[in-house]
mmCIF file of C-alpha atoms in Angstrom:
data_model
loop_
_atom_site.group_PDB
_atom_site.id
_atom_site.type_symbol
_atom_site.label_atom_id
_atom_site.label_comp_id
_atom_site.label_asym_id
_atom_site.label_seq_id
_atom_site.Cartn_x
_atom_site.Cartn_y
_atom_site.Cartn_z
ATOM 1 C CA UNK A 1 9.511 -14.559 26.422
ATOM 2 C CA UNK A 2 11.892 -15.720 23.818
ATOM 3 C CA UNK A 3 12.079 -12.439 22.580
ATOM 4 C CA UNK A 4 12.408 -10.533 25.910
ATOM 5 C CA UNK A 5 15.448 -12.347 26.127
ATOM 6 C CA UNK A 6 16.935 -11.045 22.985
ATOM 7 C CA UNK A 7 16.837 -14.733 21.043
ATOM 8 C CA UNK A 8 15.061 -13.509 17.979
ATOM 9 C CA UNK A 9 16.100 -16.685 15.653
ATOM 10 C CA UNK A 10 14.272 -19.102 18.306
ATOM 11 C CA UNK A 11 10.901 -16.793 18.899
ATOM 12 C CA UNK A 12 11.016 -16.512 14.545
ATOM 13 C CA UNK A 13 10.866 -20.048 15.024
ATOM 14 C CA UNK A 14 8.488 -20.590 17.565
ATOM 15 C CA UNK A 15 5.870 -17.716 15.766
ATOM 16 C CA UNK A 16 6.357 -19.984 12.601
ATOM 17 C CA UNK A 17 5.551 -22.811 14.078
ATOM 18 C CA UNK A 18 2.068 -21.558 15.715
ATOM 19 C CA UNK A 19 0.938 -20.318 12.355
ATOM 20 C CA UNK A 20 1.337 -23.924 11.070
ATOM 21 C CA UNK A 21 -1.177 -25.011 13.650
ATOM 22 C CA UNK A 22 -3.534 -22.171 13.387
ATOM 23 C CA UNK A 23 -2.657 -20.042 10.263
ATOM 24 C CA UNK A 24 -5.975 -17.467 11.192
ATOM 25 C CA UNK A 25 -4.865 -16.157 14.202
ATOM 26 C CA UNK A 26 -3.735 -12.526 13.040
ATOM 27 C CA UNK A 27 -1.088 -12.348 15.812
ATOM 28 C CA UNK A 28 0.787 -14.970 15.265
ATOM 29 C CA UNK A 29 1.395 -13.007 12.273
ATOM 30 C CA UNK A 30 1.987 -9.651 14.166
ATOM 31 C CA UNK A 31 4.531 -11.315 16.427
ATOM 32 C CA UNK A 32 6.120 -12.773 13.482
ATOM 33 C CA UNK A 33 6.742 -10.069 11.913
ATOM 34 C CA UNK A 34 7.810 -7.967 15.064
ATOM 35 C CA UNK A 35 10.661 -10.687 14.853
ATOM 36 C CA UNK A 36 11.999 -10.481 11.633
ATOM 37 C CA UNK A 37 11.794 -6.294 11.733
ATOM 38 C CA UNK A 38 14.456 -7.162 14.441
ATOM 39 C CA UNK A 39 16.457 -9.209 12.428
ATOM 40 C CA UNK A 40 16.570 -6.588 9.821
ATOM 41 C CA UNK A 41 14.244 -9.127 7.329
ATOM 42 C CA UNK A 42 11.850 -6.513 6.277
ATOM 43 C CA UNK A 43 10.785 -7.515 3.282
ATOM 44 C CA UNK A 44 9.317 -11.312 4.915
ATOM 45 C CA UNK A 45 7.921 -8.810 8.212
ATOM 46 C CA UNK A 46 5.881 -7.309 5.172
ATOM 47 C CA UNK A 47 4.874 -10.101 3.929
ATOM 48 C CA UNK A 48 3.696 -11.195 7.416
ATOM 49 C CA UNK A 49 1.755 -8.032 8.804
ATOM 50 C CA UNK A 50 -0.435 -7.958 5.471
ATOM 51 C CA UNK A 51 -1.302 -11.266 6.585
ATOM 52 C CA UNK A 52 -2.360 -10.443 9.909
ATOM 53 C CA UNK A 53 -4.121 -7.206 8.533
ATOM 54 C CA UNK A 54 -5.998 -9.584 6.154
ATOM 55 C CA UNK A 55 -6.927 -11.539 9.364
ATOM 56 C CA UNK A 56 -7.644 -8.462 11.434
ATOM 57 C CA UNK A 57 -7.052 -4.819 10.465
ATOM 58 C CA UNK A 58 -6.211 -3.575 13.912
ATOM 59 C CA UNK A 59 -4.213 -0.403 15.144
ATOM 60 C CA UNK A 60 -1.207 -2.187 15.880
ATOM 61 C CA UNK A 61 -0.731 -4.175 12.956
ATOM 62 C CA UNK A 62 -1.310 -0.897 10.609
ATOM 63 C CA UNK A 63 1.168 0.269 12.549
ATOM 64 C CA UNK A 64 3.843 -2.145 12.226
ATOM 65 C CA UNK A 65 3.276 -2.166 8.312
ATOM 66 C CA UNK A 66 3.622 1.747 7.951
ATOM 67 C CA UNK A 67 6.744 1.629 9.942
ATOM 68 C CA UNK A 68 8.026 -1.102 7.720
ATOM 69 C CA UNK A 69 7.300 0.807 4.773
ATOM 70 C CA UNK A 70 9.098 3.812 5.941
ATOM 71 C CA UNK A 71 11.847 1.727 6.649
ATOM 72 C CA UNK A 72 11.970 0.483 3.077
ATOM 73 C CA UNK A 73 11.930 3.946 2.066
ATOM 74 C CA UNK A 74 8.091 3.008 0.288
ATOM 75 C CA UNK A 75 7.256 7.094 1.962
ATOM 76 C CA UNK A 76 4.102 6.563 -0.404
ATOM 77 C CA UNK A 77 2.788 3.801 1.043
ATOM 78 C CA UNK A 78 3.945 4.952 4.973
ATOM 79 C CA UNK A 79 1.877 7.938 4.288
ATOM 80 C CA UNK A 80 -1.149 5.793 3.202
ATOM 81 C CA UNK A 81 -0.956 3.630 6.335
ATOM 82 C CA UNK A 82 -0.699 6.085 8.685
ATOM 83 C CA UNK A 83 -3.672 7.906 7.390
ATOM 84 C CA UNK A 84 -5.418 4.303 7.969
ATOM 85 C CA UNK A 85 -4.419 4.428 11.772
ATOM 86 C CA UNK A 86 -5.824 7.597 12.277
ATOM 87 C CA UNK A 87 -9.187 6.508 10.598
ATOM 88 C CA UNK A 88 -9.600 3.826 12.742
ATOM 89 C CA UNK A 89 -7.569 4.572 15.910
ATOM 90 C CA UNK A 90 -9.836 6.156 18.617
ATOM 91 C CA UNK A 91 -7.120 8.575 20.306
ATOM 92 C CA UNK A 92 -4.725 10.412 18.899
ATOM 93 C CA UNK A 93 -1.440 8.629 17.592
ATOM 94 C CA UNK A 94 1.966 10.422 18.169
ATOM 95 C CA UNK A 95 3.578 7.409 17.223
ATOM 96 C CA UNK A 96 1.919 6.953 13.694
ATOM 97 C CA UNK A 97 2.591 10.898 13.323
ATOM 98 C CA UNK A 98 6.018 10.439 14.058
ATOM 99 C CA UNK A 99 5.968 8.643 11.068
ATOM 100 C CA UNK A 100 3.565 10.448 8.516
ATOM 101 C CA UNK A 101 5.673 13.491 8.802
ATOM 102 C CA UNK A 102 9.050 12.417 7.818
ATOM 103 C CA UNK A 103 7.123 10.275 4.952
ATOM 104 C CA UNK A 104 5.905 13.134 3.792
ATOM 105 C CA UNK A 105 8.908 15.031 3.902
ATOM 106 C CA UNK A 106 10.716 12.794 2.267
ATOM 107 C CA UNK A 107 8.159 12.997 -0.803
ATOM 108 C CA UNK A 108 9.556 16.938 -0.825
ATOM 109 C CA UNK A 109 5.700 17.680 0.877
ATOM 110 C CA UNK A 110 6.648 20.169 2.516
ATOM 111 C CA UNK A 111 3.730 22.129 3.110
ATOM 112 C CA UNK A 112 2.091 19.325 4.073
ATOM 113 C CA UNK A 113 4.542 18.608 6.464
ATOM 114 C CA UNK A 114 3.533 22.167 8.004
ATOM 115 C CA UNK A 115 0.073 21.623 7.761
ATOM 116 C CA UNK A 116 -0.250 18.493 9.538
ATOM 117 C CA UNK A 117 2.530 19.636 12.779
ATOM 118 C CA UNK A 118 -0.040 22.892 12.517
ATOM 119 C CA UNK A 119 -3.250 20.460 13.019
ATOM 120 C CA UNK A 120 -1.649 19.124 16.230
ATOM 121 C CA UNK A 121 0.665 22.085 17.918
ATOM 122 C CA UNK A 122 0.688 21.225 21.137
ATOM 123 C CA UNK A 123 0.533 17.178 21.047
ATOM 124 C CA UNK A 124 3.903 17.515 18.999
ATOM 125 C CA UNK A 125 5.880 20.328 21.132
ATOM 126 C CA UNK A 126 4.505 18.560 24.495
ATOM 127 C CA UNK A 127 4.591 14.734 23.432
ATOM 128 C CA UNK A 128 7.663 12.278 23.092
ATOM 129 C CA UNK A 129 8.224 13.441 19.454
ATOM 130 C CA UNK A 130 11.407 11.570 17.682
ATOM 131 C CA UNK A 131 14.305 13.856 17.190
ATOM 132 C CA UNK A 132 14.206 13.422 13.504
ATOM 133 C CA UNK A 133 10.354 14.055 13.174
ATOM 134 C CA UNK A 134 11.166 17.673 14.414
ATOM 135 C CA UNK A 135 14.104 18.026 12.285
ATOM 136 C CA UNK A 136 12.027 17.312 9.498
ATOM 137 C CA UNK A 137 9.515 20.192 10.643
ATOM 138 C CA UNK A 138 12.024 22.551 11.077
ATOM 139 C CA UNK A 139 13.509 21.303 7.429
ATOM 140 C CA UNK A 140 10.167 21.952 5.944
ATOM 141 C CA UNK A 141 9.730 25.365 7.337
ATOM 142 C CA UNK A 142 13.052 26.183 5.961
ATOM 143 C CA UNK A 143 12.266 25.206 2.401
ATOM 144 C CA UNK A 144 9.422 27.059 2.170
ATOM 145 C CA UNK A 145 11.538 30.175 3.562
ATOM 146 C CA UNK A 146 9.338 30.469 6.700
ATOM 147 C CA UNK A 147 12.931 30.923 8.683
ATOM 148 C CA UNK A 148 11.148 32.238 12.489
ATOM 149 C CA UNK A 149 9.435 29.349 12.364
ATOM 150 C CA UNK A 150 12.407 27.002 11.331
ATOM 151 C CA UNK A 151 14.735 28.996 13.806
ATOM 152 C CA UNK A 152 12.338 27.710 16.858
ATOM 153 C CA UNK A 153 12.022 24.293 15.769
ATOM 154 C CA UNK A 154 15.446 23.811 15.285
ATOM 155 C CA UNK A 155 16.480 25.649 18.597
ATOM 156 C CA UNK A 156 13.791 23.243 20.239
ATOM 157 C CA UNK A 157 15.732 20.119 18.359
ATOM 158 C CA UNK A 158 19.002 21.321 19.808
ATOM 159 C CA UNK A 159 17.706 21.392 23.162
ATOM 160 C CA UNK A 160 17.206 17.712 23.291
ATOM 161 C CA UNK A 161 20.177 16.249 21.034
ATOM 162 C CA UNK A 162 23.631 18.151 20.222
ATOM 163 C CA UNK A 163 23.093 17.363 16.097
ATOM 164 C CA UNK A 164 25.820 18.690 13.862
ATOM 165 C CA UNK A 165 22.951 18.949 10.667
ATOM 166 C CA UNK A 166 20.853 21.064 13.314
ATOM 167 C CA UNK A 167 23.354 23.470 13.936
ATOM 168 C CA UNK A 168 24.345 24.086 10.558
ATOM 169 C CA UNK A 169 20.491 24.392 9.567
ATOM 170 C CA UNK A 170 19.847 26.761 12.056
ATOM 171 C CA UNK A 171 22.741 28.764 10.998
ATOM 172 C CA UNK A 172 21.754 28.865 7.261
ATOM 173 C CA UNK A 173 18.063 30.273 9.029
ATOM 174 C CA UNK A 174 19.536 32.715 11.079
ATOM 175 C CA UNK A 175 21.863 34.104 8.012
ATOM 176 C CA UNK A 176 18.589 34.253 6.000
ATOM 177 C CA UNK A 177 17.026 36.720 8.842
ATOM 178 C CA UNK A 178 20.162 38.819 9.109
ATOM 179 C CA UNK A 179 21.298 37.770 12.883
ATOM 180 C CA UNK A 180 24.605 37.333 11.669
ATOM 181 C CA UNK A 181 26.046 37.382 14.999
ATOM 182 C CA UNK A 182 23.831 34.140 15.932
ATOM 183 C CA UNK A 183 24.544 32.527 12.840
ATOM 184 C CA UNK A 184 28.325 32.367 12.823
ATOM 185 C CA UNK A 185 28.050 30.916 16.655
ATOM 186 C CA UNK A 186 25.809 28.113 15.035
ATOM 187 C CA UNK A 187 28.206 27.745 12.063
ATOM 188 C CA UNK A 188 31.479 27.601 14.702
ATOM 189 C CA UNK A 189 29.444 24.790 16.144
ATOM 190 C CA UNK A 190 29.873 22.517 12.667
ATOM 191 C CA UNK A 191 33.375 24.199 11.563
ATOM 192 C CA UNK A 192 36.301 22.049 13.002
ATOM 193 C CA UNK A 193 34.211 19.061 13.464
ATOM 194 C CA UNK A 194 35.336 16.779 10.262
ATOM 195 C CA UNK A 195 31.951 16.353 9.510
ATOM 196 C CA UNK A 196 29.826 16.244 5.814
ATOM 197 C CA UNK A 197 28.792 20.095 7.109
ATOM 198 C CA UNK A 198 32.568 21.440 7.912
ATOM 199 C CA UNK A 199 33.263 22.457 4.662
ATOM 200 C CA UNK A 200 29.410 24.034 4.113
ATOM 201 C CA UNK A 201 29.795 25.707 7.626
ATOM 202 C CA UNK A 202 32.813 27.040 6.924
ATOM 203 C CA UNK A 203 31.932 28.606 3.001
ATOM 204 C CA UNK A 204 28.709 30.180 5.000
ATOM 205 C CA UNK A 205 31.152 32.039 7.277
ATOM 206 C CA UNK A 206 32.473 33.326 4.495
ATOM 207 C CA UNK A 207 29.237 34.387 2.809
ATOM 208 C CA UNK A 208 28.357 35.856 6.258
ATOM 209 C CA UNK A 209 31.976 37.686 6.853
ATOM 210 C CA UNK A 210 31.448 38.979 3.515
ATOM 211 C CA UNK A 211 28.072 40.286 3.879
ATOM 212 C CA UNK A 212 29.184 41.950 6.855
ATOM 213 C CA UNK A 213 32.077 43.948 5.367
ATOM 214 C CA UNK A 214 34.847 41.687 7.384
ATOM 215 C CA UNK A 215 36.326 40.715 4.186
ATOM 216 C CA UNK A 216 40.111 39.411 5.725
ATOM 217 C CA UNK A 217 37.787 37.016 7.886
ATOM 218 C CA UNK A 218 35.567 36.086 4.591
ATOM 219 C CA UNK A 219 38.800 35.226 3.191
ATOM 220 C CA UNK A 220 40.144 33.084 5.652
ATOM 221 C CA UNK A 221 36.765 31.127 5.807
ATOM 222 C CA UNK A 222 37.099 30.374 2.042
ATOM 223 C CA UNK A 223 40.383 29.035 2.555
ATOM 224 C CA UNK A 224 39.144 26.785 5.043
ATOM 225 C CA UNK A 225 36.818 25.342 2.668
ATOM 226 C CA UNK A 226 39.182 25.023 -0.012
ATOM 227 C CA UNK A 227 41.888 23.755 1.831
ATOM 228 C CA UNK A 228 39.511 20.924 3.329
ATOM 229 C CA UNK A 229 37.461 20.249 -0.427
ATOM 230 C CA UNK A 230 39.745 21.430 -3.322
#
């Protein structure tokens, strides 16, 4: 209740308090730790969830520890605790996948990244997958040059969230397959904006101005991008 109504310190409190009285009841532990994820105290919610998993090893509490991990940046041990949920978990998981494929993106796994989305097609394209789990597919596709692919999951991204990295991506995909035409509309998307991607957008309107014989427009385009990043 205490933490329905958004008073975190006094439900840390209370969950502390219950574990003093009966330090083997795993979810005192799990609802501890829930708590200080909230208050951005990862480290202690760690510390915490391995105790309820030592209690109890169930679904939820895996669950809990492999987001924390990914959290933490520890993409190692996300990856391992995921792959614990679905050896014990009875239906499938988009949740816990939602996590095992940025983890394992951000280990540079990249074909594995493509080989576990390709496992489970249509439970990622039809379920409530996070925005940045299919950015990370599409990202994965690109690095291994496998731009079609990228090109749809990006297009698919950009249908749900207006992201500035997306449209540059997509852009840099399209450029790669020769639709030139689509690729400077994705790259006018980023250029103007102020963002990290301006300056990148507007140097691969120039690569794609150039390619295409428009050199007076290639020119202008480098300008850009010097005149914003000397």
């Amino acid at each position: 209740v205490l933490s329905l109504l958004g008073k975190t310190d006094n439900a840390i409190s209370v969950y502390q308090k219950a574990i003093e009285l009966d330090n083997k009841n795993g979810n005192y532990f799990y609802l501890l730790a829930k708590e200080l994820k909230k208050a951005g105290n990862y480290e202690d919610a760690k510390e915490k969830i391995i105790a309820a998993i030592s209690i109890s090893s169930l679904v939820e509490y895996r669950k809990l520890l492999a987001e924390l991990y990914f959290i933490t940046r520890k993409f190692k041990d996300a990856e391992d605790e995921c792959r614990k949920v679905f050896e014990v978990a009875k239906d499938f998981d988009l949740e816990t996948l939602c996590i095992l494929i940025p983890a394992l993106y951000h280990q540079s796994r990249y074909g594995d990244v493509i080989d576990t989305c390709e496992k489970y097609p249509q439970k990622i394209e039809t379920g409530k997958t996070t925005n940045d789990t299919v950015f990370c597919i599409a990202r994965a596709y690109s690095k291994l040059s496998k731009f079609e692919e990228a090109i749809r999951w990006y297009k698919q991204l950009l249908e749900k969230e207006e992201r500035t990295d997306a449209w540059y991506y997509l852009g840099c995909a399209l450029s790669h397959k020769e639709k030139f035409d689509e690729a400077l509309t994705a790259f006018h998307k980023v250029v103007g904006n102020g963002s990290h991607y301006d300056v990148l957008a507007s140097l691969q309107c120039g690569h794609v101005f150039f390619r295409t014989g428009k050199i007076k427009e290639a020119e202008e385009s480098y300008q850009r991008a010097y005149s914003i990043e000397p």
